[in-house]
Coordinates of C-alpha atoms in Angstrom, one line a residue:
M17 CA -58.4 120.5 25.4
I18 CA -56.7 117.3 26.7
K19 CA -54.0 119.4 28.3
C20 CA -56.4 121.6 30.2
Y21 CA -58.6 118.7 31.4
P22 CA -57.6 115.3 32.8
F23 CA -57.7 112.7 30.0
N24 CA -59.3 110.0 32.1
L25 CA -62.2 112.3 33.1
L26 CA -62.5 113.5 29.5
F27 CA -63.0 109.9 28.4
V28 CA -65.6 109.4 31.2
N29 CA -67.5 112.6 30.3
I30 CA -67.6 111.6 26.6
A31 CA -68.9 108.2 27.4
L32 CA -71.6 109.6 29.7
I33 CA -72.5 112.3 27.1
C34 CA -73.0 109.6 24.4
L35 CA -75.2 107.6 26.8
D36 CA -77.4 110.6 27.6
V37 CA -77.7 111.5 23.9
V38 CA -78.9 108.0 23.1
L39 CA -81.5 107.9 25.9
A40 CA -82.7 111.4 25.0
F41 CA -83.1 110.5 21.3
I42 CA -85.0 107.3 22.2
A43 CA -87.3 109.3 24.6
F44 CA -88.1 112.1 22.1
F45 CA -88.4 109.7 19.2
Q46 CA -90.9 107.5 21.1
L47 CA -92.7 110.7 22.2
C48 CA -93.1 111.7 18.5
R49 CA -94.4 108.2 17.6
I50 CA -96.9 108.2 20.4
H51 CA -98.1 111.7 19.5
L52 CA -98.5 111.0 15.8
R53 CA -100.4 107.8 16.5
N54 CA -102.8 109.4 19.0
Q55 CA -103.0 113.1 18.4
R56 CA -106.6 113.6 19.4
V57 CA -106.0 112.5 23.0
G58 CA -103.7 115.4 24.0
W59 CA -101.1 115.1 26.8
T60 CA -101.2 111.8 28.6
R61 CA -99.2 110.3 31.4
Q62 CA -97.1 108.4 28.9
K63 CA -96.2 111.5 26.8
V64 CA -95.3 113.6 29.9
L65 CA -93.0 110.9 31.3
H66 CA -91.2 110.6 27.9
L67 CA -90.9 114.4 27.8
M68 CA -89.3 114.4 31.3
I69 CA -87.0 111.6 30.5
G70 CA -85.8 113.2 27.3
S71 CA -85.4 116.6 29.0
S72 CA -83.4 115.2 31.9
N73 CA -81.0 113.4 29.6
C74 CA -80.6 116.6 27.6
G75 CA -79.8 118.4 30.8
Y76 CA -77.1 115.9 31.7
F77 CA -75.7 116.2 28.2
I78 CA -75.4 120.0 28.5
Y79 CA -73.9 119.7 32.0
F80 CA -71.1 117.2 31.1
L81 CA -70.3 119.2 27.9
C82 CA -70.2 122.5 29.7
M83 CA -68.1 121.0 32.5
V84 CA -65.2 120.3 30.0
V85 CA -65.6 123.6 28.1
A86 CA -65.9 125.7 31.3
T87 CA -62.8 124.1 32.8
C88 CA -60.7 124.7 29.7
K89 CA -62.1 128.2 29.0
R90 CA -61.9 129.1 32.7
W91 CA -65.5 130.3 33.1
L92 CA -65.6 132.2 36.4
C93 CA -69.3 131.5 37.0
W94 CA -68.8 127.7 36.7
S95 CA -67.4 127.3 40.2
N96 CA -70.4 128.9 41.8
V97 CA -73.9 129.6 40.4
C98 CA -73.8 128.4 36.7
G99 CA -72.2 125.0 37.4
F100 CA -74.4 124.3 40.5
V101 CA -77.6 125.0 38.7
L102 CA -76.7 122.9 35.6
M103 CA -75.7 120.1 38.0
A104 CA -79.0 120.2 39.9
L105 CA -81.7 120.8 37.3
P106 CA -81.4 117.4 35.4
K107 CA -81.7 115.6 38.8
I108 CA -84.9 117.6 39.5
L109 CA -86.4 116.4 36.2
F110 CA -85.3 112.9 37.2
L111 CA -87.0 113.1 40.5
A112 CA -90.2 114.6 38.9
A113 CA -90.4 111.7 36.4
F114 CA -90.1 108.9 39.0
L115 CA -92.2 110.7 41.7
L116 CA -95.0 111.0 39.2
L117 CA -94.6 107.3 38.3
L118 CA -94.7 106.5 42.0
S119 CA -97.8 108.5 42.4
F120 CA -99.6 106.5 39.7
W121 CA -98.7 103.3 41.5
A122 CA -100.0 104.8 44.7
D123 CA -103.3 105.7 42.9
L124 CA -103.7 102.1 41.8
C125 CA -102.9 100.6 45.2
H126 CA -105.3 102.9 47.1
Q127 CA -108.0 102.7 44.5
A128 CA -107.9 98.9 44.8
N129 CA -108.1 99.2 48.6
D130 CA -111.1 101.5 48.3
E131 CA -112.9 99.0 46.0
E132 CA -112.3 96.2 48.4
D133 CA -114.0 98.3 51.1
G134 CA -117.1 98.6 48.8
D135 CA -116.6 102.3 47.9
E136 CA -117.4 102.1 44.2
E137 CA -117.7 105.9 43.9
N138 CA -114.0 106.1 43.5
S139 CA -114.3 104.7 40.0
S140 CA -115.2 108.2 38.8
R141 CA -111.9 109.6 39.9
K142 CA -109.3 110.4 37.3
P143 CA -105.6 110.8 38.2
L144 CA -103.0 113.0 36.6
L145 CA -103.0 113.4 32.8
E146 CA -106.0 111.2 32.2
T147 CA -107.9 113.0 29.4
S148 CA -111.5 112.7 28.5
K149 CA -112.9 110.6 25.7
T150 CA -112.4 112.0 22.2
K151 CA -115.7 113.2 20.9
V152 CA -117.0 112.0 17.5
G153 CA -116.8 114.6 14.7
L154 CA -114.2 116.9 16.1
S155 CA -113.1 119.6 13.7
N156 CA -109.4 120.0 12.8
I157 CA -109.2 123.2 14.9
D158 CA -110.6 121.3 17.9
I159 CA -108.1 118.5 17.4
R160 CA -105.2 120.9 17.2
R161 CA -106.3 122.7 20.4
K162 CA -106.7 119.4 22.2
C163 CA -103.3 117.9 21.3
C164 CA -101.4 121.2 21.9
S165 CA -103.1 122.3 25.1
F166 CA -103.1 121.1 28.7
Q167 CA -106.8 121.9 29.4
G168 CA -107.8 118.3 29.5
I169 CA -105.3 117.4 32.2
R170 CA -106.7 116.3 35.5
V171 CA -104.4 116.4 38.5
G172 CA -105.0 114.1 41.4
S173 CA -104.2 114.8 45.0
R174 CA -101.0 112.7 45.0
Q175 CA -99.8 114.3 41.8
K176 CA -100.4 117.7 43.4
F177 CA -98.1 116.6 46.2
V178 CA -95.4 115.7 43.7
I179 CA -95.7 119.1 42.0
V180 CA -95.3 120.8 45.4
V181 CA -92.2 118.7 46.2
I182 CA -90.6 119.6 42.8
V183 CA -91.4 123.3 43.3
L184 CA -89.9 123.3 46.7
N185 CA -86.8 121.6 45.3
V186 CA -86.5 124.3 42.6
L187 CA -86.8 127.0 45.3
L188 CA -84.1 125.1 47.3
I189 CA -81.8 125.2 44.2
I190 CA -82.3 129.0 43.9
A191 CA -81.6 129.5 47.6
F192 CA -78.4 127.3 47.6
A193 CA -77.3 129.0 44.4
A194 CA -77.7 132.4 46.0
I195 CA -75.7 131.3 49.1
I196 CA -72.9 129.9 46.9
R197 CA -72.9 133.1 45.0
I198 CA -72.5 135.1 48.2
E199 CA -69.8 132.8 49.5
Q200 CA -67.8 132.7 46.2
K201 CA -64.9 134.4 47.8
N202 CA -64.6 131.5 50.3
P203 CA -64.6 128.3 48.2
S204 CA -64.6 126.1 51.2
N205 CA -68.0 127.4 52.3
S206 CA -69.4 126.9 48.8
L207 CA -68.2 123.3 48.9
V208 CA -70.0 122.8 52.2
F209 CA -73.3 124.1 51.0
A210 CA -73.0 122.0 47.8
R211 CA -72.2 119.0 49.9
V212 CA -75.4 119.6 52.0
Y213 CA -77.5 119.8 48.8
I214 CA -76.0 116.7 47.3
D215 CA -76.7 114.8 50.6
F216 CA -80.3 116.1 50.6
L217 CA -80.9 114.9 47.1
A218 CA -79.3 111.5 47.8
T219 CA -81.5 111.0 50.8
L220 CA -84.6 111.9 48.7
V221 CA -83.7 109.4 46.0
L222 CA -83.0 106.7 48.7
L223 CA -86.5 107.3 50.2
M224 CA -88.0 107.1 46.7
G225 CA -86.4 103.8 46.1
V226 CA -87.8 102.4 49.4
A227 CA -91.3 103.7 48.3
F228 CA -91.0 102.0 44.9
G229 CA -90.2 98.7 46.7
C230 CA -93.2 99.0 49.0
Y231 CA -95.7 100.0 46.4
G232 CA -94.2 97.4 44.0
F233 CA -94.8 94.7 46.6
L234 CA -98.4 95.8 47.2
L235 CA -99.2 95.8 43.4
F236 CA -97.5 92.4 43.0
S237 CA -99.5 90.9 45.9
K238 CA -102.7 92.1 44.4
L239 CA -102.0 91.1 40.8
R240 CA -100.8 87.7 41.9
R241 CA -104.3 86.7 43.0
V242 CA -105.5 87.2 39.4
R243 CA -105.0 84.3 36.9
S244 CA -104.8 85.8 33.5
E245 CA -102.1 86.5 30.8
K246 CA -102.6 90.2 31.2
A247 CA -102.1 90.1 35.0
S248 CA -98.9 88.0 34.5
S249 CA -97.5 90.5 32.1
E250 CA -98.3 93.4 34.4
M251 CA -96.8 91.6 37.3
R252 CA -93.5 91.1 35.5
K253 CA -93.3 94.8 34.7
V254 CA -94.1 95.9 38.3
V255 CA -91.5 93.5 39.8
G256 CA -88.9 94.5 37.2
L257 CA -89.2 98.2 37.7
A258 CA -89.5 97.9 41.5
V259 CA -86.3 95.8 41.8
V260 CA -84.4 98.1 39.4
S261 CA -85.5 101.2 41.3
V262 CA -84.6 99.8 44.7
L263 CA -81.2 98.5 43.6
C264 CA -80.2 101.5 41.5
F265 CA -81.5 104.3 43.7
T266 CA -80.0 102.7 46.8
S267 CA -76.6 102.2 45.2
S268 CA -76.3 105.7 43.7
S269 CA -77.5 107.3 46.9
L270 CA -74.9 105.5 49.0
I271 CA -72.2 106.6 46.6
A272 CA -73.4 110.2 46.8
L273 CA -73.7 110.2 50.6
F274 CA -70.4 108.5 51.5
M275 CA -68.1 109.5 48.6
D276 CA -66.8 112.9 47.5
V277 CA -66.4 112.0 43.8
L278 CA -69.3 114.2 42.8
L279 CA -67.8 117.3 44.4
F280 CA -64.4 116.6 43.0
H281 CA -65.8 115.9 39.5
H282 CA -67.5 119.3 39.5
W283 CA -65.2 121.6 41.4
N284 CA -61.8 119.8 41.6
P285 CA -61.4 117.3 38.7
E286 CA -57.7 117.2 39.1
K287 CA -58.2 115.5 42.5
I288 CA -59.9 112.5 41.0
N289 CA -57.1 109.9 40.7
G290 CA -57.2 106.2 40.3
V291 CA -59.6 103.7 38.7
K292 CA -61.7 103.4 41.8
A293 CA -62.9 107.0 41.7
L294 CA -63.7 106.8 38.0
I295 CA -65.7 103.6 38.5
L296 CA -67.7 105.2 41.4
L297 CA -68.4 108.2 39.2
I298 CA -69.6 106.1 36.3
L299 CA -71.7 103.9 38.6
H300 CA -73.3 106.9 40.3
H301 CA -74.6 108.3 37.0
V302 CA -75.4 105.0 35.3
L303 CA -77.2 103.4 38.2
G304 CA -78.7 106.7 39.4
S305 CA -80.1 107.9 36.1
S306 CA -79.3 105.9 32.9
V307 CA -80.4 102.4 34.0
P308 CA -83.8 103.5 35.6
F309 CA -84.5 105.7 32.5
A310 CA -83.7 102.8 30.1
F311 CA -86.0 100.4 32.0
G312 CA -88.8 103.0 32.0
L313 CA -88.4 103.5 28.3
W314 CA -88.4 99.8 27.7
F315 CA -91.6 99.2 29.7
M316 CA -93.3 102.1 27.9
R317 CA -92.3 101.0 24.4
E318 CA -95.8 99.8 23.5
L319 CA -97.8 102.3 21.5
P320 CA -101.3 103.2 22.4
A321 CA -104.2 102.2 20.1
P322 CA -104.7 104.8 17.4
S323 CA -107.5 107.3 17.9
T324 CA -110.1 107.8 15.2
S325 CA -113.0 110.2 14.8
N326 CA -115.7 107.5 14.3
R327 CA -115.0 104.9 17.0
Q328 CA -114.1 104.7 20.6
V329 CA -110.5 103.8 21.4
Q330 CA -109.9 100.6 23.4
P331 CA -106.2 101.1 24.5
R332 CA -103.7 98.6 25.8
A333 CA -102.4 99.4 29.2
I334 CA -99.5 98.7 31.5
T335 CA -99.7 98.7 35.2
F336 CA -97.5 101.7 36.1
I337 CA -98.5 104.0 33.3
S338 CA -101.7 104.5 31.3
Y339 CA -102.1 106.0 27.9
G340 CA -105.1 108.2 28.8
S341 CA -107.0 107.7 25.6
A342 CA -110.1 105.7 26.6
G343 CA -113.5 106.6 27.8
R344 CA -115.0 105.6 31.0
H345 CA -117.3 102.9 29.7
H346 CA -114.9 100.2 28.7
H347 CA -115.4 96.5 29.0
Q348 CA -115.9 95.2 32.5
Y349 CA -115.6 91.7 34.0
C350 CA -118.7 89.7 34.8
P351 CA -120.6 90.4 38.0
T352 CA -119.0 87.4 39.7
A353 CA -115.5 88.7 39.2
T354 CA -113.4 89.3 42.3
S355 CA -112.1 92.7 43.4
S356 CA -108.6 91.8 42.3
E357 CA -109.9 91.1 38.8
K358 CA -111.5 94.5 38.8
Q359 CA -108.2 96.1 39.8
V360 CA -106.5 94.6 36.8
S361 CA -109.3 95.9 34.6
R362 CA -108.8 99.3 36.1
T363 CA -105.1 99.5 35.2
S364 CA -106.4 100.6 31.9
P365 CA -107.1 104.3 31.5
N366 CA -110.7 104.5 32.4

């Protein structure tokens, strides 16, 4: 296999495969822990994001593994449809995970703005994947139906927009794959269309990084007005993820936009020569996927409060993701609390 594939690229692929396997294992292991601890709640935001992170890293694992095998076995479909689809799907899952995360931040920012305007009716709104309160005395059949079904999921307007964006991206993948399949007799045209799609995705990721920076700053400015240990903890998480998102998304997007290492890595691996190209290739994947995923898993490492059949759950919460296991009537601050204090209280799943 070493003779049919450049040794330096083989080493890079193995390293990236190991990294993706570790992140996928952590994501699915944490998902199992969350589900076993809180089975009655069903699918929550936290569970869905762990599922997306694990699935995206599994997709990258399959892609890097198939890249080596396809090159050595000379798979004919790898240079057109098969390789392009395997390259694009993990990135779509990556976009879906962080766009959903961004939509939760947007919900918090705009919900807080509505409260400051005196519109308290918005407190009844429930964004994506916030399930209703577990009823007392549920039977085992009801519990199994709830934890295995999506009927309790409520989708907000911003999350619907994210779903539309992801669906359009999937349709775009199908369209580009069909064009590449038609142009397979002319490899230069296939490379042009692949280049266009890579630039499109890089631009989308760059805009997403800017949006994370903006909404992160808005949340930070609102939480800074609240003096409490909880608000300080939430503020550190917001700042950490916002800074990581801006730096990583911007760096990986610029590499994809102005360098050809991604095209060469997929279609012409023998053209990647020198340490500089290898470093750019590693930086693009690590900064564009692994580091943001690792930070997201770290910030979501806390387990929700366990659900029981004879008491209402009072969950812990983090600013950018809620566990979705609480009822609407949780503890509120005193009547003299400021609107900013109410915002911190509402970062819990209401």
